Short mmCIF file of C-alpha atoms in Angstrom, two decimals:
data_model
loop_
_atom_site.label_atom_id
_atom_site.label_comp_id
_atom_site.label_asym_id
_atom_site.label_seq_id
_atom_site.Cartn_x
_atom_site.Cartn_y
_atom_site.Cartn_z
CA MET A 1 -22.47 -20.10 -3.81
CA LYS A 2 -20.07 -20.87 -0.98
CA PHE A 3 -17.25 -18.56 0.10
CA GLY A 4 -14.16 -19.71 1.97
CA ILE A 5 -11.87 -17.55 4.12
CA ILE A 6 -8.43 -19.06 3.62
CA ARG A 7 -5.57 -19.29 6.09
CA GLU A 8 -2.66 -17.05 5.05
CA GLY A 9 0.28 -19.23 4.10
CA LYS A 10 2.95 -16.81 2.92
CA VAL A 11 6.11 -16.43 5.00
CA PRO A 12 6.60 -14.14 6.87
CA PRO A 13 3.02 -14.57 8.09
CA ASP A 14 0.34 -11.95 7.54
CA ARG A 15 -2.31 -11.52 10.23
CA ARG A 16 -4.83 -9.73 8.00
CA VAL A 17 -8.00 -11.27 6.58
CA VAL A 18 -10.50 -10.17 3.94
CA PHE A 19 -13.48 -10.30 6.33
CA SER A 20 -13.55 -9.77 10.06
CA PRO A 21 -16.11 -11.92 11.92
CA GLN A 22 -18.57 -9.02 12.15
CA GLU A 23 -18.21 -8.06 8.50
CA LEU A 24 -18.66 -11.69 7.45
CA LEU A 25 -21.88 -11.69 9.46
CA ASN A 26 -22.96 -8.53 7.63
CA PHE A 27 -22.21 -10.38 4.37
CA LYS A 28 -24.36 -13.32 5.47
CA THR A 29 -27.19 -11.00 6.49
CA GLN A 30 -27.21 -9.12 3.17
CA PHE A 31 -26.88 -12.27 1.06
CA PRO A 32 -28.50 -15.11 3.01
CA GLN A 33 -28.29 -17.42 -0.02
CA ALA A 34 -24.48 -17.55 0.37
CA GLY A 35 -22.64 -20.24 2.31
CA PHE A 36 -19.42 -19.81 4.28
CA LYS A 37 -16.45 -21.68 5.71
CA VAL A 38 -13.44 -20.35 7.59
CA GLU A 39 -10.12 -22.18 7.45
CA PRO A 40 -8.63 -22.26 10.96
CA SER A 41 -5.61 -20.08 11.62
CA GLU A 42 -3.36 -19.53 14.61
CA ILE A 43 -1.94 -16.27 13.26
CA ARG A 44 -5.04 -14.44 12.04
CA VAL A 45 -5.78 -11.28 14.01
CA PHE A 46 -9.29 -12.61 14.71
CA LYS A 47 -9.53 -15.91 16.56
CA ASP A 48 -11.33 -18.92 15.14
CA GLU A 49 -13.66 -18.76 18.14
CA GLU A 50 -14.81 -15.28 17.10
CA TYR A 51 -16.05 -16.65 13.77
CA ALA A 52 -17.51 -19.78 15.33
CA GLY A 53 -19.33 -17.70 17.91
CA LEU A 54 -21.22 -15.98 15.09
CA GLY A 55 -22.25 -19.29 13.55
CA PHE A 56 -19.52 -19.82 10.95
CA GLU A 57 -18.11 -23.27 10.28
CA ILE A 58 -14.39 -23.65 10.99
CA ASN A 59 -12.96 -26.35 8.73
CA ASP A 60 -9.63 -27.28 7.15
CA ASP A 61 -11.42 -28.62 4.08
CA LEU A 62 -12.49 -25.82 1.73
CA SER A 63 -12.84 -28.07 -1.31
CA ASP A 64 -16.60 -27.50 -1.51
CA CYS A 65 -16.20 -23.69 -1.63
CA ASP A 66 -16.64 -21.88 -4.93
CA VAL A 67 -14.78 -18.67 -4.06
CA LEU A 68 -11.70 -18.51 -1.84
CA LEU A 69 -10.73 -15.20 -0.28
CA GLY A 70 -7.21 -14.36 0.89
CA VAL A 71 -4.84 -11.44 1.23
CA LYS A 72 -1.33 -12.48 0.22
CA GLU A 73 -0.11 -14.97 -2.38
CA VAL A 74 -1.32 -18.52 -1.84
CA PRO A 75 1.46 -21.15 -1.73
CA ILE A 76 1.31 -23.14 -4.95
CA ASP A 77 0.85 -26.46 -3.17
CA LYS A 78 -2.20 -25.06 -1.36
CA LEU A 79 -4.06 -23.98 -4.51
CA ILE A 80 -7.25 -26.00 -5.06
CA PRO A 81 -7.99 -26.60 -8.77
CA ASN A 82 -11.10 -25.25 -10.48
CA LYS A 83 -11.79 -22.51 -7.91
CA THR A 84 -12.07 -18.73 -8.01
CA TYR A 85 -9.37 -17.10 -5.89
CA PHE A 86 -8.99 -13.53 -4.67
CA PHE A 87 -5.59 -12.40 -3.36
CA PHE A 88 -2.77 -9.99 -4.11
CA SER A 89 -0.87 -12.12 -6.62
CA HIS A 90 1.90 -9.64 -7.46
CA THR A 91 2.03 -10.91 -11.02
CA ILE A 92 0.55 -8.11 -13.13
CA LYS A 93 3.88 -6.27 -13.33
CA LYS A 94 5.58 -9.52 -14.39
CA GLN A 95 7.25 -9.95 -11.01
CA PRO A 96 9.75 -12.77 -11.60
CA TYR A 97 9.34 -14.26 -8.12
CA ASN A 98 5.67 -15.07 -8.77
CA LYS A 99 5.92 -16.39 -12.32
CA LYS A 100 5.37 -19.96 -11.14
CA LEU A 101 2.30 -18.89 -9.18
CA LEU A 102 0.58 -17.56 -12.29
CA GLN A 103 1.62 -20.66 -14.23
CA ALA A 104 0.10 -22.83 -11.50
CA CYS A 105 -3.18 -20.91 -11.66
CA LEU A 106 -3.34 -21.54 -15.40
CA GLN A 107 -2.46 -25.21 -15.03
CA LYS A 108 -5.00 -25.75 -12.24
CA ASN A 109 -7.82 -24.06 -14.12
CA ILE A 110 -8.12 -21.37 -11.45
CA ARG A 111 -9.98 -18.13 -11.98
CA LEU A 112 -7.55 -15.63 -10.50
CA ILE A 113 -8.81 -12.22 -9.44
CA ASP A 114 -6.23 -9.91 -7.95
CA HIS A 115 -7.42 -7.30 -5.44
CA GLU A 116 -5.25 -4.82 -7.32
CA THR A 117 -7.10 -5.44 -10.60
CA LEU A 118 -10.53 -4.68 -9.15
CA VAL A 119 -11.23 -1.36 -10.85
CA ASP A 120 -14.20 0.64 -12.08
CA GLU A 121 -14.90 1.42 -15.74
CA ASN A 122 -12.41 4.31 -15.56
CA GLY A 123 -9.62 2.17 -14.18
CA ASN A 124 -9.82 3.48 -10.61
CA ARG A 125 -8.99 0.99 -7.85
CA LEU A 126 -12.02 -0.24 -5.92
CA ILE A 127 -10.28 -1.97 -3.05
CA GLY A 128 -6.96 -1.89 -1.27
CA PHE A 129 -5.02 -1.32 1.93
CA GLY A 130 -3.54 2.00 0.78
CA ARG A 131 -5.09 4.07 3.56
CA TYR A 132 -3.55 1.79 6.18
CA ALA A 133 -0.17 1.88 4.46
CA GLY A 134 -0.35 5.67 4.78
CA ILE A 135 -1.36 5.49 8.44
CA VAL A 136 1.42 3.12 9.48
CA GLY A 137 3.94 4.70 7.10
CA ALA A 138 3.53 8.13 8.66
CA TYR A 139 3.91 6.66 12.15
CA ASN A 140 7.03 4.76 11.15
CA THR A 141 8.51 7.86 9.54
CA PHE A 142 8.40 9.75 12.83
CA ARG A 143 9.74 6.68 14.59
CA THR A 144 12.69 6.76 12.17
CA PHE A 145 13.27 10.46 12.90
CA GLY A 146 13.29 9.84 16.65
CA GLU A 147 15.68 6.90 16.40
CA GLN A 148 18.06 8.63 14.01
CA PHE A 149 18.60 11.65 16.21
CA ASP A 150 18.05 9.88 19.53
CA LEU A 151 15.20 12.26 20.32
CA PHE A 152 12.57 9.71 21.34
CA HIS A 153 11.81 6.02 21.11
CA ILE A 154 8.23 4.90 20.47
CA GLN A 155 6.76 1.42 20.19
CA LYS A 156 6.57 -0.46 16.94
CA ALA A 157 3.21 -0.13 15.27
CA GLU A 158 2.82 -3.91 15.25
CA ASN A 159 2.82 -3.88 19.05
CA LEU A 160 -0.16 -1.52 19.15
CA HIS A 161 -3.72 -2.26 18.11
CA THR A 162 -5.52 0.64 16.44
CA GLN A 163 -4.89 3.81 14.51
CA GLN A 164 -5.86 5.79 17.60
CA ASP A 165 -3.12 4.02 19.56
CA LEU A 166 -0.61 5.25 16.98
CA ILE A 167 -1.97 8.78 17.06
CA ASP A 168 -1.85 8.85 20.87
CA ARG A 169 1.90 8.04 20.76
CA LEU A 170 2.60 10.73 18.17
CA LYS A 171 0.64 13.38 20.08
CA LYS A 172 2.99 12.96 23.05
CA LEU A 173 6.13 13.71 21.04
CA ASN A 174 8.00 16.93 21.68
CA LEU A 175 9.11 17.63 18.12
CA PRO A 176 11.48 20.39 17.08
CA PRO A 177 10.19 22.98 14.54
CA ILE A 178 10.49 20.65 11.56
CA LYS A 179 8.86 20.93 8.16
CA VAL A 180 7.14 17.80 6.84
CA LEU A 181 6.31 17.38 3.16
CA LEU A 182 3.60 14.86 2.23
CA THR A 183 3.04 13.91 -1.42
CA GLY A 184 0.11 12.12 -3.02
CA LYS A 185 -3.63 12.78 -2.83
CA GLY A 186 -4.76 9.16 -3.12
CA LYS A 187 -5.64 6.71 -0.34
CA VAL A 188 -2.02 6.44 0.82
CA GLY A 189 -1.54 10.18 1.04
CA HIS A 190 -4.82 10.73 2.82
CA GLY A 191 -4.06 7.95 5.30
CA ALA A 192 -0.79 9.65 6.17
CA ARG A 193 -2.57 12.99 6.41
CA GLU A 194 -4.97 11.53 8.98
CA MET A 195 -1.97 10.91 11.20
CA LEU A 196 -0.55 14.42 10.80
CA ASP A 197 -3.92 15.93 11.57
CA GLY A 198 -4.50 13.48 14.41
CA MET A 199 -1.24 14.51 16.11
CA LYS A 200 -2.34 18.16 15.72
CA MET A 201 0.48 19.20 13.40
CA LYS A 202 -0.34 22.50 11.74
CA GLU A 203 -0.91 22.45 7.99
CA VAL A 204 0.43 25.39 5.97
CA SER A 205 0.12 26.35 2.33
CA GLU A 206 2.75 25.31 -0.17
CA GLU A 207 3.81 28.94 -0.57
CA ASP A 208 4.28 29.46 3.17
CA PHE A 209 6.04 26.10 3.50
CA LEU A 210 8.61 27.19 0.93
CA SER A 211 9.11 30.73 2.17
CA LYS A 212 8.45 30.99 5.90
CA THR A 213 10.20 29.88 9.08
CA TYR A 214 8.23 28.45 11.98
CA SER A 215 8.76 27.92 15.70
CA HIS A 216 6.63 24.75 15.69
CA PRO A 217 6.28 21.67 13.43
CA VAL A 218 4.28 22.18 10.21
CA TYR A 219 3.36 20.18 7.14
CA THR A 220 2.11 20.75 3.63
CA HIS A 221 0.35 18.24 1.39
CA VAL A 222 0.95 18.43 -2.36
CA ASP A 223 0.05 16.44 -5.46
CA TYR A 224 2.09 15.61 -8.56
CA ASP A 225 1.28 18.89 -10.30
CA LYS A 226 3.40 20.64 -7.66
CA TYR A 227 6.49 18.42 -7.82
CA TYR A 228 6.44 17.69 -11.57
CA ARG A 229 6.49 20.17 -14.42
CA ARG A 230 6.13 19.88 -18.17
CA SER A 231 9.52 19.80 -19.82
CA ASP A 232 8.24 22.22 -22.47
CA GLY A 233 6.90 24.68 -19.89
CA ASN A 234 3.21 24.06 -20.60
CA PRO A 235 0.74 23.65 -17.70
CA VAL A 236 0.44 20.24 -16.07
CA VAL A 237 -2.72 18.36 -17.10
CA LYS A 238 -3.65 15.29 -15.04
CA GLN A 239 -4.69 13.04 -17.91
CA GLU A 240 -1.57 13.93 -19.87
CA PHE A 241 0.66 12.97 -16.96
CA ARG A 242 -0.98 9.56 -16.68
CA GLU A 243 -0.73 8.93 -20.42
CA HIS A 244 2.59 10.63 -21.21
CA PRO A 245 4.83 10.70 -18.11
CA GLU A 246 7.82 11.14 -20.41
CA TRP A 247 6.68 14.71 -21.06
CA PHE A 248 7.47 15.67 -17.48
CA GLU A 249 10.46 16.35 -15.25
CA SER A 250 11.00 16.77 -11.52
CA ASP A 251 10.29 20.10 -9.89
CA PHE A 252 11.03 18.78 -6.41
CA GLU A 253 14.27 20.57 -5.54
CA LYS A 254 12.40 23.56 -4.12
CA TYR A 255 11.06 21.17 -1.46
CA SER A 256 14.27 19.27 -0.79
CA GLN A 257 15.90 22.57 0.15
CA VAL A 258 13.38 23.36 2.91
CA ALA A 259 11.77 20.08 4.10
CA ASP A 260 13.20 18.09 7.01
CA ILE A 261 10.98 15.03 6.50
CA PHE A 262 9.54 13.74 3.23
CA ILE A 263 6.61 11.30 3.43
CA ALA A 264 6.14 9.83 -0.04
CA GLY A 265 2.63 8.63 -0.84
CA HIS A 266 2.69 9.55 -4.52
CA PHE A 267 1.24 7.94 -7.62
CA TYR A 268 4.04 6.59 -9.80
CA LYS A 269 3.80 5.12 -13.24
CA GLU A 270 6.51 3.23 -15.08
CA ASP A 271 8.62 5.62 -17.18
CA SER A 272 7.70 8.57 -14.97
CA PRO A 273 10.66 10.81 -14.14
CA TYR A 274 12.37 10.67 -10.76
CA ILE A 275 10.90 12.86 -8.04
CA LEU A 276 13.79 13.09 -5.55
CA THR A 277 17.06 12.57 -7.43
CA ARG A 278 20.56 11.61 -6.34
CA GLU A 279 21.75 15.06 -7.32
CA MET A 280 19.20 16.73 -5.07
CA LEU A 281 20.19 14.52 -2.16
CA LYS A 282 23.91 15.19 -2.69
CA SER A 283 23.41 18.94 -2.93
CA SER A 284 24.78 21.10 -0.13
CA LYS A 285 21.35 22.77 -0.12
CA ASN A 286 19.49 19.55 0.67
CA LYS A 287 17.73 19.68 4.06
CA ILE A 288 15.88 16.37 4.01
CA LYS A 289 16.90 14.23 6.98
CA VAL A 290 14.32 11.43 6.81
CA VAL A 291 12.36 9.89 3.92
CA GLY A 292 9.33 7.75 4.63
CA ASP A 293 8.82 6.10 1.26
CA ILE A 294 5.40 4.48 1.65
CA SER A 295 5.16 3.86 -2.10
CA CYS A 296 8.47 1.97 -1.96
CA ASP A 297 9.46 1.67 -5.62
CA ILE A 298 13.00 0.31 -5.70
CA ASP A 299 15.21 2.10 -8.24
CA GLY A 300 12.23 4.35 -8.80
CA PRO A 301 11.31 7.96 -8.18
CA VAL A 302 12.94 8.36 -4.74
CA ALA A 303 16.67 7.84 -5.19
CA CYS A 304 17.47 6.97 -1.58
CA THR A 305 15.07 3.99 -1.61
CA ILE A 306 17.70 1.45 -2.61
CA ARG A 307 15.97 -1.53 -1.00
CA PRO A 308 12.77 -2.30 0.88
CA SER A 309 13.02 -2.43 4.64
CA THR A 310 11.09 -4.81 6.87
CA ILE A 311 8.71 -4.66 9.80
CA ALA A 312 11.49 -6.17 11.94
CA GLU A 313 14.06 -3.63 10.69
CA PRO A 314 12.01 -0.74 9.30
CA PHE A 315 14.73 1.82 8.64
CA TYR A 316 18.25 2.19 7.33
CA GLY A 317 20.69 4.96 6.54
CA TYR A 318 21.47 6.25 3.06
CA ASN A 319 24.71 8.06 2.24
CA PRO A 320 23.98 10.51 -0.62
CA LYS A 321 27.67 10.92 -1.39
CA THR A 322 28.20 7.22 -2.13
CA HIS A 323 24.61 6.16 -2.96
CA GLN A 324 25.04 3.30 -0.52
CA GLU A 325 23.43 2.05 2.63
CA VAL A 326 25.04 3.04 5.91
CA ALA A 327 24.10 2.84 9.57
CA LEU A 328 21.28 5.14 10.62
CA SER A 329 23.74 6.75 13.06
CA HIS A 330 26.26 7.59 10.32
CA PRO A 331 26.91 11.35 10.26
CA GLU A 332 26.09 11.54 6.54
CA ALA A 333 23.01 9.35 6.75
CA ILE A 334 19.57 10.24 5.51
CA GLY A 335 17.11 8.01 7.33
CA VAL A 336 14.98 5.83 5.04
CA MET A 337 11.80 3.98 5.99
CA ALA A 338 10.68 1.81 3.07
CA VAL A 339 8.63 -1.05 4.48
CA ASP A 340 6.69 -2.60 1.59
CA ASN A 341 3.95 -4.32 3.65
CA LEU A 342 2.98 -1.60 6.10
CA PRO A 343 -0.70 -2.55 6.57
CA CYS A 344 0.46 -5.82 8.17
CA GLU A 345 1.36 -3.77 11.24
CA LEU A 346 -2.25 -2.71 11.82
CA PRO A 347 -4.06 -5.95 10.96
CA LYS A 348 -7.29 -5.42 12.88
CA ASP A 349 -8.12 -1.94 11.57
CA ALA A 350 -6.89 -2.84 8.08
CA SER A 351 -8.99 -6.01 7.92
CA GLU A 352 -12.13 -4.32 9.21
CA GLY A 353 -11.81 -1.47 6.72
CA PHE A 354 -10.98 -3.74 3.81
CA GLY A 355 -13.93 -6.07 4.46
CA LYS A 356 -16.39 -3.21 4.69
CA VAL A 357 -15.39 -1.89 1.27
CA PHE A 358 -15.16 -5.40 -0.23
CA LEU A 359 -18.72 -6.13 0.85
CA GLU A 360 -19.97 -2.82 -0.51
CA ARG A 361 -18.13 -2.73 -3.85
CA ILE A 362 -17.21 -6.28 -4.85
CA ILE A 363 -19.56 -8.87 -3.36
CA PRO A 364 -22.75 -7.60 -5.08
CA ALA A 365 -21.21 -8.55 -8.43
CA PHE A 366 -21.62 -12.22 -7.51
CA PHE A 367 -25.35 -11.79 -7.07
CA ASN A 368 -26.26 -9.40 -9.91
CA ASP A 369 -24.57 -11.29 -12.78
CA ASP A 370 -21.64 -8.90 -12.58
CA ALA A 371 -23.80 -6.10 -13.95
CA ASP A 372 -20.99 -3.53 -13.83
CA GLY A 373 -18.27 -5.85 -15.14
CA VAL A 374 -16.26 -5.63 -11.92
CA LEU A 375 -15.29 -9.31 -11.86
CA GLN A 376 -14.80 -9.57 -15.60
CA ARG A 377 -12.36 -6.65 -15.68
CA ALA A 378 -10.41 -8.03 -12.73
CA THR A 379 -10.05 -11.65 -13.90
CA ILE A 380 -6.44 -12.36 -14.85
CA CYS A 381 -6.97 -15.93 -15.98
CA GLN A 382 -9.87 -18.34 -16.35
CA ASN A 383 -10.42 -21.75 -17.95
CA GLY A 384 -6.68 -22.23 -18.25
CA GLN A 385 -6.18 -19.07 -20.31
CA LEU A 386 -5.20 -15.47 -19.72
CA THR A 387 -8.07 -13.07 -20.32
CA GLU A 388 -7.83 -10.52 -23.09
CA ARG A 389 -7.14 -7.68 -20.65
CA PHE A 390 -4.11 -9.53 -19.27
CA ASN A 391 -2.87 -11.19 -22.42
CA TYR A 392 0.26 -9.02 -22.16
CA LEU A 393 1.39 -11.55 -19.52
CA LYS A 394 1.57 -14.35 -22.14
CA ASP A 395 5.35 -14.34 -22.46
CA TYR A 396 5.76 -14.00 -18.71
CA ALA A 397 3.50 -17.00 -18.06
CA ALA A 398 5.16 -19.15 -20.73
CA ASP A 399 7.37 -22.05 -19.66
#
């Protein structure tokens, strides 16, 4: 079986890759029966010479590869028929802008496996860049705060190289005694927490966060059972929230009245109630000055996230009185950071971490007849047909 590392073709370009040169060598060492090719790229964070120096063939022709590994959506005209592809397709939520991509995969007899659909038997994600989204998202949130109030100006994350570089910049900041609320206990939330801990910000309990005043910056880290409540007053049960989000309502206002910065790394399911509402943001009791919405669900649970921002322009102002975008310097503005491709700003660390997990959790399935059903569960389409698990996309994929 031959694996090909494809050149990222989406615009704007993405510098990440599924396997760094060293991790690809680890792959070759563990599974010597596998073959490899690397498509040359001028934008990839690792140079072609780094792969070639470890003995990998650099070649524009990947037509003899069985499995093609990428990060972002592959341009339709670059899809090679009758291959297995891995990439983030952004089709499983019926995203209209990628309808033609799924149709092309069906027409070209491609086996499409989305990194997002790689889950265990309980539906838990096996692979992703969530941790790195949290890392860069936290950094960008403080950058937004500094720019909004003209307190400090730190480099863009994309101009630095590693997580430690980001932490070193944050550690030098002379922050006022702000309160930072972090939501979400998944990979995104824990990535953001690494940054708060790395910059030596003191963590306090939820109770103290809500009731005490501090002379130094502090943060608290909470999960959904703290900012949602059952509408009927019953205790919050995790499985019930995932299966019946309509049973719940926001209990976030207690935080919006004391937090200066909100870093949103929450889990959000369609039909879940809002977390931070327009009414909370308009309230005279609202204290939130900056929202770093790492989850970035437009028209979703965080009312001030009215559009995604970009790596080039990572923040904008939100006027809670008009529910409209304004300049970050506007006197009524709440600063919003809502970049939807944050890991792109830390391509080396993100690629190295992703490849390590991919080799550990996904690659063995190719050599053990998919004993745990990892590939089967993740396959969106094969042999020109949607699989049973993804048959709900039938209308979406129709002409």
